[in-house]
Amino acid sequence: MNICVLGVGYVGLTTAAVFADLGNEVICIDIDEVKLENLKQGIMPIYEPGLKEIVLRNIAEERLLFTTDTAKGVANSEVIFICVGTPPKESGETDLSQIESAAKNIAKSLNSYKIIVNKSTVPVGTGDFVRRTIEEHREAEVNFDVVSNPEFLREGSAIQDTFEPDRVVIGAPNKKVALKLLELYAALERPMLITDVYSAEMIKYASNSFLAMKISFANAIAQLCEGVGADVTVVTKGMGADQRIGKQFLNAGIGFGGSCFPKDVESLIHTSGSFGYDFKMLKEVMAVNRSMVPHIMTRIDELVGDLNGKIIGILGLAFKPNTDDIRESKAIDLIKELLDKGATIKAYDPQAMELTQEVLPTIEYCSSPYEVAEHADAIVLATEWREFKALNMERIRNSMKTPIMLDGRNFYNPDDKTRLGFTYYGVGRGVFKPQ
Ligand code: UGA
């Protein structure tokens, strides 16, 4: 099938690469010429495992094309995916300006019937907005349909998630359009759900908000566990063993970040408000999430004392492992709090240091976790990169000023650390003294 993808961001690039790999002809359109030139040279705009290989393979096999020419992409395609950014406004409402400009550009280039698919995360009703915008701006009386096809990929596992989604949701205005999209996705051999457009738009926000709620629930339980002397990792394991609850997204820690959960929960709160429903439950999800960095700051305060002049080492800066993305990263929030209290920060992340330097230019960036540990009064693990699992902890302990470890992701075993002489703190597990 001939496909056009508008917007070469996380979702757009991954979607385009995967559809091309399945044998479709894909034209990617973006306004950023430098980004497109880099892509042609194999320089990816984001770090995502496996992405570069698949992009390069499909460029070489001439199934993946990058251009700034919207007219060319639209004219040559049956299906047009809108994958542009939908950032939040100050109020939590979603900014649809990029969607609007994509719709206007499509309108100007419409030359024959097209299926226009919204893959960007957009509030309910955006399908109607896209339809109206195209109707108002099209230059020829050409027919088109607008579909909602939300994306559920996660950063860090985007390629695998796109090849093997739990479900493909197709919110279509009629059966004919639904069948066309089913045909496009058939090669994945995954469960597909055909819905109306509004329901598909809601599924995306309801799913992300529910997952965020699971994390905040685990984090609220974690704070209680510390009070009562329970271990949250054991509690959530016990909860997750019930299939009705499920074990995923119950890891307590310093909270959720990234470009999706915080923005999408706020957006759903905003949408609910505009329909007269005060979604207090989701407001509390955000409040619990905001409370996690102050919570760990209290523990740092108890274990390290006055932070003025103290050296705190930070392991991990990205909002999660396997990405260089630092948007809404809790590690960054934590560092800002520590700097405010007068601490000196040494940090290491396998991928995210370059981007972090732009927002935190004054902290010390290290070449390894071992350099982070040198003379540190405490270390905080903020992102659970796999390479932090099997570090030489004796070496780390010996080079620290005081062997205090705060585990913001419950990544380590407390007994292993205390046996080596660390004072260890885990979120929802409490403080463990050296044995
Ligand atoms: C999330 C969803 O998981 C995807 O399904 C969705 O497509 C995507 O948003 C989106 O809307 O585009 P993503 O933000 O890439 O994906 O990352 P997640 O793996 O969901 O993690 C989000 C945050 O939650 C991270 O900061 C992570 O550390 C945190 N988290 C996750 C926890 O604190 N505990 C958990 O148990 C799981």
Tab-separated table of C-alpha atoms and ligand atoms in Angstrom:
chain	number	residue	atom	x	y	z
A	1	MET	CA	0.000	0.000	0.000
A	2	ASN	CA	1.170	3.589	-0.573
A	3	ILE	CA	1.335	5.439	2.717
A	4	CYS	CA	2.281	8.917	3.791
A	5	VAL	CA	3.341	9.793	7.347
A	6	LEU	CA	3.145	13.427	8.430
A	7	GLY	CA	5.531	14.206	11.274
A	8	VAL	CA	8.812	12.358	11.794
A	9	GLY	CA	8.827	12.206	15.583
A	10	TYR	CA	8.846	9.151	17.828
A	11	VAL	CA	5.534	7.746	16.622
A	12	GLY	CA	5.833	8.871	13.001
A	13	LEU	CA	9.310	7.529	12.394
A	14	THR	CA	8.638	4.191	14.078
A	15	THR	CA	5.299	3.747	12.289
A	16	ALA	CA	6.853	4.628	8.929
A	17	ALA	CA	9.811	2.289	9.441
A	18	VAL	CA	7.620	-0.644	10.471
A	19	PHE	CA	5.084	-0.192	7.647
A	20	ALA	CA	7.969	0.054	5.155
A	21	ASP	CA	9.507	-3.089	6.610
A	22	LEU	CA	6.200	-4.868	6.024
A	23	GLY	CA	6.546	-4.065	2.302
A	24	ASN	CA	4.566	-0.829	1.969
A	25	GLU	CA	5.839	2.255	0.122
A	26	VAL	CA	6.126	5.002	2.730
A	27	ILE	CA	6.738	8.713	2.238
A	28	CYS	CA	7.634	10.606	5.428
A	29	ILE	CA	7.005	14.331	5.592
A	30	ASP	CA	8.423	16.815	8.066
A	31	ILE	CA	9.109	20.544	8.040
A	32	ASP	CA	12.571	20.047	9.587
A	33	GLU	CA	14.951	19.726	6.608
A	34	VAL	CA	18.010	19.116	8.774
A	35	LYS	CA	16.286	16.207	10.498
A	36	LEU	CA	15.354	14.662	7.141
A	37	GLU	CA	18.874	15.117	5.722
A	38	ASN	CA	20.324	13.472	8.840
A	39	LEU	CA	17.905	10.574	8.509
A	40	LYS	CA	19.013	9.985	4.943
A	41	GLN	CA	22.604	9.742	6.302
A	42	GLY	CA	21.489	7.304	8.990
A	43	ILE	CA	21.574	9.829	11.862
A	44	MET	CA	18.474	9.197	13.984
A	45	PRO	CA	16.762	12.117	15.763
A	46	ILE	CA	16.141	9.879	18.805
A	47	TYR	CA	17.846	6.950	20.483
A	48	GLU	CA	15.644	3.887	20.146
A	49	PRO	CA	16.990	0.318	20.079
A	50	GLY	CA	16.730	-1.247	16.592
A	51	LEU	CA	15.336	1.858	14.886
A	52	LYS	CA	18.432	2.851	12.947
A	53	GLU	CA	18.875	-0.589	11.380
A	54	ILE	CA	15.299	-0.798	10.180
A	55	VAL	CA	15.293	2.780	8.827
A	56	LEU	CA	18.552	2.253	6.926
A	57	ARG	CA	17.396	-1.085	5.515
A	58	ASN	CA	14.190	0.402	4.148
A	59	ILE	CA	15.890	3.508	2.758
A	60	ALA	CA	18.297	1.212	0.915
A	61	GLU	CA	15.429	-0.886	-0.417
A	62	GLU	CA	13.654	2.315	-1.519
A	63	ARG	CA	10.491	1.778	0.477
A	64	LEU	CA	11.140	4.689	2.837
A	65	LEU	CA	11.423	8.214	1.512
A	66	PHE	CA	11.889	11.493	3.413
A	67	THR	CA	10.711	14.829	2.030
A	68	THR	CA	9.372	18.239	3.044
A	69	ASP	CA	7.000	18.146	0.058
A	70	THR	CA	3.522	17.454	1.495
A	71	ALA	CA	1.846	17.603	-1.910
A	72	LYS	CA	4.043	14.788	-3.214
A	73	GLY	CA	3.389	12.588	-0.181
A	74	VAL	CA	-0.365	13.154	-0.176
A	75	ALA	CA	-0.795	12.800	-3.933
A	76	ASN	CA	1.015	9.452	-4.003
A	77	SER	CA	-0.717	7.847	-1.015
A	78	GLU	CA	-3.986	6.085	-0.243
A	79	VAL	CA	-3.590	6.386	3.505
A	80	ILE	CA	-2.158	9.444	5.272
A	81	PHE	CA	-1.073	9.147	8.903
A	82	ILE	CA	-0.969	12.284	11.027
A	83	CYS	CA	1.797	11.774	13.607
A	84	VAL	CA	2.637	15.329	14.625
A	85	GLY	CA	3.279	16.533	18.165
A	86	THR	CA	0.413	17.358	20.514
A	87	PRO	CA	2.151	19.141	23.404
A	88	PRO	CA	0.292	20.426	26.461
A	89	LYS	CA	-0.685	24.037	26.994
A	90	GLU	CA	-0.153	25.702	30.359
A	91	SER	CA	-3.769	24.777	31.339
A	92	GLY	CA	-3.284	21.046	30.644
A	93	GLU	CA	-5.365	21.332	27.477
A	94	THR	CA	-3.784	19.738	24.378
A	95	ASP	CA	-2.273	22.134	21.846
A	96	LEU	CA	-3.694	21.106	18.464
A	97	SER	CA	-1.862	23.694	16.353
A	98	GLN	CA	0.370	21.099	14.655
A	99	ILE	CA	-2.677	18.922	13.918
A	100	GLU	CA	-4.432	21.938	12.425
A	101	SER	CA	-1.509	22.823	10.203
A	102	ALA	CA	-1.136	19.162	9.091
A	103	ALA	CA	-4.856	19.102	8.196
A	104	LYS	CA	-4.538	22.364	6.227
A	105	ASN	CA	-1.518	21.033	4.318
A	106	ILE	CA	-3.360	17.822	3.483
A	107	ALA	CA	-6.385	19.850	2.356
A	108	LYS	CA	-4.314	21.846	-0.113
A	109	SER	CA	-2.809	18.692	-1.627
A	110	LEU	CA	-5.925	16.498	-1.880
A	111	ASN	CA	-6.097	15.173	-5.426
A	112	SER	CA	-8.264	12.048	-4.964
A	113	TYR	CA	-10.088	10.114	-2.214
A	114	LYS	CA	-7.831	9.607	0.844
A	115	ILE	CA	-8.060	7.985	4.242
A	116	ILE	CA	-6.631	10.334	6.844
A	117	VAL	CA	-5.587	8.595	10.034
A	118	ASN	CA	-4.974	10.364	13.331
A	119	LYS	CA	-2.199	8.530	15.134
A	120	SER	CA	-1.129	11.442	17.316
A	121	THR	CA	-2.596	11.356	20.804
A	122	VAL	CA	-5.499	13.760	20.488
A	123	PRO	CA	-8.503	14.539	22.689
A	124	VAL	CA	-11.900	13.166	21.832
A	125	GLY	CA	-13.498	15.220	19.069
A	126	THR	CA	-10.238	15.876	17.191
A	127	GLY	CA	-11.361	13.610	14.339
A	128	ASP	CA	-14.251	16.033	13.777
A	129	PHE	CA	-11.843	18.978	13.988
A	130	VAL	CA	-9.565	17.469	11.324
A	131	ARG	CA	-12.574	16.771	9.078
A	132	ARG	CA	-13.867	20.345	9.418
A	133	THR	CA	-10.424	21.864	8.834
A	134	ILE	CA	-9.889	19.854	5.651
A	135	GLU	CA	-13.391	20.640	4.388
A	136	GLU	CA	-12.788	24.345	4.911
A	137	HIS	CA	-9.392	24.384	3.201
A	138	ARG	CA	-9.566	21.830	0.398
A	139	GLU	CA	-9.153	23.325	-3.026
A	140	ALA	CA	-11.006	20.595	-4.926
A	141	GLU	CA	-14.268	18.801	-4.028
A	142	VAL	CA	-12.436	15.565	-3.222
A	143	ASN	CA	-13.809	13.046	-0.734
A	144	PHE	CA	-11.921	11.743	2.281
A	145	ASP	CA	-12.505	9.916	5.572
A	146	VAL	CA	-10.927	10.538	8.963
A	147	VAL	CA	-9.962	7.590	11.172
A	148	SER	CA	-8.633	7.449	14.730
A	149	ASN	CA	-5.884	4.849	15.156
A	150	PRO	CA	-4.170	5.550	18.490
A	151	GLU	CA	-0.622	4.396	19.078
A	152	PHE	CA	0.357	2.398	22.159
A	153	LEU	CA	4.119	2.016	21.643
A	154	ARG	CA	6.486	2.723	24.523
A	155	GLU	CA	9.785	4.532	24.205
A	156	GLY	CA	12.660	2.131	24.603
A	157	SER	CA	10.702	-0.740	23.050
A	158	ALA	CA	9.020	1.161	20.214
A	159	ILE	CA	9.936	-1.231	17.398
A	160	GLN	CA	8.831	-4.363	19.224
A	161	ASP	CA	5.635	-2.668	20.438
A	162	THR	CA	4.803	-1.611	16.881
A	163	PHE	CA	5.386	-5.067	15.434
A	164	GLU	CA	3.583	-6.804	18.299
A	165	PRO	CA	0.908	-4.516	19.757
A	166	ASP	CA	-1.507	-6.052	22.287
A	167	ARG	CA	-4.257	-4.644	20.076
A	168	VAL	CA	-4.739	-2.378	17.097
A	169	VAL	CA	-7.607	0.083	17.621
A	170	ILE	CA	-9.294	1.393	14.490
A	171	GLY	CA	-11.919	4.063	15.051
A	172	ALA	CA	-13.541	4.301	11.638
A	173	PRO	CA	-16.531	6.272	10.364
A	174	ASN	CA	-17.680	3.410	8.083
A	175	LYS	CA	-17.059	-0.241	7.264
A	176	LYS	CA	-15.228	0.358	3.992
A	177	VAL	CA	-12.582	2.479	5.681
A	178	ALA	CA	-12.258	0.028	8.560
A	179	LEU	CA	-11.578	-2.786	6.079
A	180	LYS	CA	-8.824	-0.785	4.369
A	181	LEU	CA	-7.055	-0.264	7.681
A	182	LEU	CA	-7.574	-3.908	8.629
A	183	GLU	CA	-5.860	-4.833	5.365
A	184	LEU	CA	-2.908	-2.579	6.178
A	185	TYR	CA	-2.477	-4.062	9.665
A	186	ALA	CA	-3.254	-7.677	8.698
A	187	ALA	CA	0.440	-8.521	8.246
A	188	LEU	CA	1.031	-8.008	11.986
A	189	GLU	CA	-1.430	-10.797	12.856
A	190	ARG	CA	-2.485	-9.064	16.088
A	191	PRO	CA	-5.941	-8.586	17.667
A	192	MET	CA	-7.824	-5.714	16.066
A	193	LEU	CA	-10.685	-3.703	17.473
A	194	ILE	CA	-12.990	-1.723	15.205
A	195	THR	CA	-14.795	1.133	16.936
A	196	ASP	CA	-16.386	4.489	16.217
A	197	VAL	CA	-14.001	7.457	16.092
A	198	TYR	CA	-14.903	8.941	19.514
A	199	SER	CA	-14.398	5.638	21.329
A	200	ALA	CA	-10.990	5.079	19.722
A	201	GLU	CA	-9.903	8.562	20.806
A	202	MET	CA	-11.090	7.806	24.343
A	203	ILE	CA	-9.381	4.381	24.470
A	204	LYS	CA	-5.963	6.008	24.193
A	205	TYR	CA	-6.505	8.483	27.050
A	206	ALA	CA	-8.322	5.970	29.236
A	207	SER	CA	-5.474	3.456	28.766
A	208	ASN	CA	-2.640	5.873	29.548
A	209	SER	CA	-4.520	7.346	32.500
A	210	PHE	CA	-5.289	3.898	33.883
A	211	LEU	CA	-1.626	2.870	33.659
A	212	ALA	CA	-0.592	6.132	35.337
A	213	MET	CA	-3.193	5.417	38.028
A	214	LYS	CA	-1.669	1.974	38.633
A	215	ILE	CA	1.755	3.558	39.166
A	216	SER	CA	0.402	6.241	41.491
A	217	PHE	CA	-1.562	3.611	43.393
A	218	ALA	CA	1.646	1.609	43.886
A	219	ASN	CA	3.435	4.798	44.959
A	220	ALA	CA	0.719	5.672	47.482
A	221	ILE	CA	0.867	2.118	48.872
A	222	ALA	CA	4.680	2.478	48.944
A	223	GLN	CA	4.500	5.528	51.192
A	224	LEU	CA	2.174	3.628	53.520
A	225	CYS	CA	4.436	0.545	53.447
A	226	GLU	CA	7.322	2.597	54.798
A	227	GLY	CA	5.125	3.637	57.722
A	228	VAL	CA	3.858	0.169	58.586
A	229	GLY	CA	7.124	-1.672	57.909
A	230	ALA	CA	5.956	-3.602	54.844
A	231	ASP	CA	7.870	-4.012	51.576
A	232	VAL	CA	6.013	-2.562	48.581
A	233	THR	CA	7.774	-4.868	46.103
A	234	VAL	CA	6.347	-7.849	47.966
A	235	VAL	CA	2.923	-6.205	48.290
A	236	THR	CA	2.665	-5.400	44.565
A	237	LYS	CA	3.929	-8.871	43.676
A	238	GLY	CA	1.111	-10.307	45.746
A	239	MET	CA	-1.402	-7.934	44.158
A	240	GLY	CA	-0.134	-8.518	40.622
A	241	ALA	CA	-0.454	-12.281	40.942
A	242	ASP	CA	-4.215	-11.742	40.784
A	243	GLN	CA	-4.886	-11.812	37.046
A	244	ARG	CA	-7.634	-9.234	37.453
A	245	ILE	CA	-5.000	-6.757	38.667
A	246	GLY	CA	-1.998	-7.832	36.577
A	247	LYS	CA	1.621	-7.376	37.569
A	248	GLN	CA	2.655	-4.656	35.118
A	249	PHE	CA	2.943	-0.947	35.948
A	250	LEU	CA	2.941	-1.527	39.690
A	251	ASN	CA	6.623	-0.676	40.218
A	252	ALA	CA	6.849	1.963	42.922
A	253	GLY	CA	9.584	4.576	42.596
A	254	ILE	CA	10.203	8.283	42.158
A	255	GLY	CA	7.208	8.570	39.834
A	256	PHE	CA	6.246	8.521	36.176
A	257	GLY	CA	7.665	10.945	33.629
A	258	GLY	CA	8.002	11.122	29.873
A	259	SER	CA	6.114	12.926	27.171
A	260	CYS	CA	2.923	10.878	27.543
A	261	PHE	CA	1.546	10.018	30.988
A	262	PRO	CA	1.826	13.455	32.651
A	263	LYS	CA	0.477	15.223	29.547
A	264	ASP	CA	-2.276	12.724	28.780
A	265	VAL	CA	-3.605	12.537	32.345
A	266	GLU	CA	-3.727	16.361	32.475
A	267	SER	CA	-5.436	16.439	29.098
A	268	LEU	CA	-8.114	13.947	30.170
A	269	ILE	CA	-8.706	15.968	33.344
A	270	HIS	CA	-9.144	19.017	31.141
A	271	THR	CA	-11.457	17.255	28.656
A	272	SER	CA	-13.545	15.883	31.542
A	273	GLY	CA	-13.879	19.372	32.987
A	274	SER	CA	-15.102	20.745	29.678
A	275	PHE	CA	-17.824	18.056	29.651
A	276	GLY	CA	-18.865	18.901	33.211
A	277	TYR	CA	-17.172	15.990	35.006
A	278	ASP	CA	-14.600	16.768	37.684
A	279	PHE	CA	-12.183	13.819	37.361
A	280	LYS	CA	-10.868	14.039	40.938
A	281	MET	CA	-9.383	10.553	40.787
A	282	LEU	CA	-6.973	11.623	38.047
A	283	LYS	CA	-6.114	14.839	39.865
A	284	GLU	CA	-5.002	12.648	42.758
A	285	VAL	CA	-2.968	10.448	40.362
A	286	MET	CA	-0.980	13.559	39.434
A	287	ALA	CA	-0.735	14.717	43.068
A	288	VAL	CA	0.719	11.368	44.191
A	289	ASN	CA	3.158	11.510	41.279
A	290	ARG	CA	4.277	14.997	42.292
A	291	SER	CA	4.749	13.840	45.890
A	292	MET	CA	7.385	11.198	45.082
A	293	VAL	CA	10.426	13.466	44.580
A	294	PRO	CA	9.679	15.408	47.816
A	295	HIS	CA	9.225	12.005	49.498
A	296	ILE	CA	12.673	10.775	48.494
A	297	MET	CA	14.115	14.207	49.396
A	298	THR	CA	12.877	13.647	52.956
A	299	ARG	CA	14.747	10.339	53.084
A	300	ILE	CA	17.906	11.936	51.639
A	301	ASP	CA	17.616	14.590	54.306
A	302	GLU	CA	17.311	11.937	57.058
A	303	LEU	CA	20.249	9.886	55.789
A	304	VAL	CA	22.657	12.574	54.573
A	305	GLY	CA	21.707	15.578	56.732
A	306	ASP	CA	22.373	19.143	55.614
A	307	LEU	CA	23.007	18.949	51.869
A	308	ASN	CA	25.026	22.128	51.675
A	309	GLY	CA	28.414	21.201	50.201
A	310	LYS	CA	27.545	17.491	50.009
A	311	ILE	CA	28.195	15.492	46.833
A	312	ILE	CA	25.250	13.472	45.540
A	313	GLY	CA	25.783	11.012	42.689
A	314	ILE	CA	22.911	10.362	40.298
A	315	LEU	CA	22.659	7.182	38.247
A	316	GLY	CA	20.298	7.700	35.303
A	317	LEU	CA	18.824	10.883	33.835
A	318	ALA	CA	16.398	9.641	31.156
A	319	PHE	CA	12.734	9.345	32.196
A	320	LYS	CA	13.097	5.564	31.738
A	321	PRO	CA	15.780	3.166	30.480
A	322	ASN	CA	16.638	2.607	26.787
A	323	THR	CA	15.887	6.147	25.717
A	324	ASP	CA	17.685	9.491	25.666
A	325	ASP	CA	14.396	11.289	26.387
A	326	ILE	CA	14.448	13.493	29.491
A	327	ARG	CA	11.005	15.082	29.100
A	328	GLU	CA	9.332	15.255	32.546
A	329	SER	CA	12.137	13.059	33.863
A	330	LYS	CA	11.909	12.644	37.630
A	331	ALA	CA	15.717	12.482	37.750
A	332	ILE	CA	15.830	16.083	36.532
A	333	ASP	CA	13.220	17.205	39.103
A	334	LEU	CA	15.223	15.503	41.827
A	335	ILE	CA	18.507	17.103	40.760
A	336	LYS	CA	16.878	20.548	40.778
A	337	GLU	CA	15.677	19.977	44.355
A	338	LEU	CA	19.126	18.791	45.416
A	339	LEU	CA	20.810	21.800	43.795
A	340	ASP	CA	18.369	24.093	45.604
A	341	LYS	CA	19.511	22.572	48.893
A	342	GLY	CA	23.152	23.318	48.069
A	343	ALA	CA	24.314	19.861	46.959
A	344	THR	CA	26.938	19.270	44.293
A	345	ILE	CA	25.704	16.827	41.647
A	346	LYS	CA	27.683	14.233	39.712
A	347	ALA	CA	25.655	12.278	37.173
A	348	TYR	CA	25.909	9.550	34.583
A	349	ASP	CA	23.455	8.207	32.015
A	350	PRO	CA	24.326	5.937	29.081
A	351	GLN	CA	22.307	8.021	26.563
A	352	ALA	CA	20.735	11.116	28.064
A	353	MET	CA	23.702	13.293	29.161
A	354	GLU	CA	23.837	15.418	26.016
A	355	LEU	CA	20.191	16.450	26.289
A	356	THR	CA	20.444	16.957	30.054
A	357	GLN	CA	23.405	19.305	29.591
A	358	GLU	CA	21.045	21.714	27.830
A	359	VAL	CA	18.776	22.019	30.894
A	360	LEU	CA	21.341	21.423	33.655
A	361	PRO	CA	24.616	22.927	32.402
A	362	THR	CA	26.304	23.275	35.794
A	363	ILE	CA	26.297	19.725	37.167
A	364	GLU	CA	29.254	17.392	36.687
A	365	TYR	CA	28.795	14.775	33.965
A	366	CYS	CA	30.797	11.605	34.532
A	367	SER	CA	32.079	8.968	32.148
A	368	SER	CA	30.905	6.034	34.270
A	369	PRO	CA	28.956	5.096	37.417
A	370	TYR	CA	32.336	4.623	39.131
A	371	GLU	CA	33.299	8.235	38.526
A	372	VAL	CA	29.885	9.263	39.919
A	373	ALA	CA	30.669	7.379	43.133
A	374	GLU	CA	34.052	9.024	43.778
A	375	HIS	CA	33.860	11.074	47.026
A	376	ALA	CA	30.040	10.992	46.941
A	377	ASP	CA	28.127	11.368	50.207
A	378	ALA	CA	25.269	9.343	48.688
A	379	ILE	CA	24.151	7.847	45.392
A	380	VAL	CA	20.610	7.944	44.051
A	381	LEU	CA	19.519	5.516	41.332
A	382	ALA	CA	16.955	7.450	39.302
A	383	THR	CA	16.696	5.371	36.089
A	384	GLU	CA	16.995	1.596	36.088
A	385	TRP	CA	19.344	1.073	33.112
A	386	ARG	CA	20.192	-2.590	32.878
A	387	GLU	CA	23.935	-1.833	32.902
A	388	PHE	CA	23.552	-0.521	36.485
A	389	LYS	CA	22.453	-3.949	37.696
A	390	ALA	CA	25.781	-5.717	37.887
A	391	LEU	CA	28.102	-2.858	38.847
A	392	ASN	CA	31.151	-3.615	40.978
A	393	MET	CA	29.547	-2.398	44.197
A	394	GLU	CA	32.669	-2.941	46.309
A	395	ARG	CA	34.526	-0.543	44.063
A	396	ILE	CA	31.661	1.921	44.345
A	397	ARG	CA	31.492	1.613	48.133
A	398	ASN	CA	35.264	2.086	48.506
A	399	SER	CA	35.329	5.266	46.473
A	400	MET	CA	32.361	6.907	48.188
A	401	LYS	CA	32.772	9.209	51.151
A	402	THR	CA	29.840	7.530	52.881
A	403	PRO	CA	28.246	4.415	51.375
A	404	ILE	CA	24.615	5.531	51.248
A	405	MET	CA	22.460	4.320	48.378
A	406	LEU	CA	18.932	5.529	47.650
A	407	ASP	CA	17.221	3.313	45.122
A	408	GLY	CA	14.553	5.353	43.344
A	409	ARG	CA	13.388	2.395	41.262
A	410	ASN	CA	13.671	-0.541	43.689
A	411	PHE	CA	16.190	-2.005	41.304
A	412	TYR	CA	18.525	-3.623	43.806
A	413	ASN	CA	18.247	-6.226	46.515
A	414	PRO	CA	18.551	-4.492	49.933
A	415	ASP	CA	20.350	-7.468	51.542
A	416	ASP	CA	23.017	-7.537	48.822
A	417	LYS	CA	23.747	-3.896	49.426
A	418	THR	CA	23.770	-3.954	53.235
A	419	ARG	CA	26.035	-7.015	53.179
A	420	LEU	CA	28.532	-4.896	51.243
A	421	GLY	CA	28.353	-2.186	53.860
A	422	PHE	CA	25.845	0.190	52.275
A	423	THR	CA	23.055	1.980	54.050
A	424	TYR	CA	20.272	1.279	51.562
A	425	TYR	CA	16.888	2.933	51.054
A	426	GLY	CA	14.218	1.650	48.663
A	427	VAL	CA	10.941	3.483	47.902
A	428	GLY	CA	8.223	1.726	49.898
A	429	ARG	CA	10.791	-0.585	51.493
A	430	GLY	CA	12.449	1.722	54.006
A	431	VAL	CA	16.021	2.057	55.250
A	432	PHE	CA	18.326	-0.959	55.700
A	433	LYS	CA	21.524	-0.554	57.724
A	434	PRO	CA	24.835	-2.320	56.925
A	435	GLN	CA	24.999	-5.881	58.294
B	1	UGA	C1	3.471	5.257	27.583
B	1	UGA	C2	2.569	4.015	27.417
B	1	UGA	O1	3.103	2.929	28.187
B	1	UGA	C3	2.458	3.602	25.944
B	1	UGA	O2	1.547	2.524	25.813
B	1	UGA	C4	1.947	4.802	25.140
B	1	UGA	O3	1.881	4.516	23.753
B	1	UGA	C5	2.891	5.980	25.343
B	1	UGA	O4	2.956	6.303	26.755
B	1	UGA	C6	2.338	7.146	24.572
B	1	UGA	O5	1.229	7.588	24.889
B	1	UGA	O6	2.943	7.545	23.575
B	1	UGA	P1	6.138	5.669	27.614
B	1	UGA	O7	5.784	7.034	28.127
B	1	UGA	O8	7.071	5.553	26.463
B	1	UGA	O9	4.788	4.887	27.165
B	1	UGA	O10	6.805	4.823	28.798
B	1	UGA	P2	6.275	3.838	29.941
B	1	UGA	O11	7.037	2.587	29.837
B	1	UGA	O12	4.809	3.750	29.970
B	1	UGA	O13	6.781	4.598	31.252
B	1	UGA	C7	6.254	5.876	31.631
B	1	UGA	C8	6.802	6.287	32.978
B	1	UGA	O14	6.242	5.480	34.010
B	1	UGA	C9	8.324	6.149	33.135
B	1	UGA	O15	8.827	7.283	33.810
B	1	UGA	C10	8.489	4.909	33.990
B	1	UGA	O16	9.668	4.924	34.750
B	1	UGA	C11	7.265	4.990	34.867
B	1	UGA	N1	6.829	3.687	35.420
B	1	UGA	C12	6.394	2.710	34.591
B	1	UGA	C13	6.830	3.495	36.794
B	1	UGA	O17	7.220	4.382	37.573
B	1	UGA	N2	6.398	2.294	37.285
B	1	UGA	C14	5.956	1.303	36.471
B	1	UGA	O18	5.559	0.242	37.005
B	1	UGA	C15	5.962	1.506	35.088
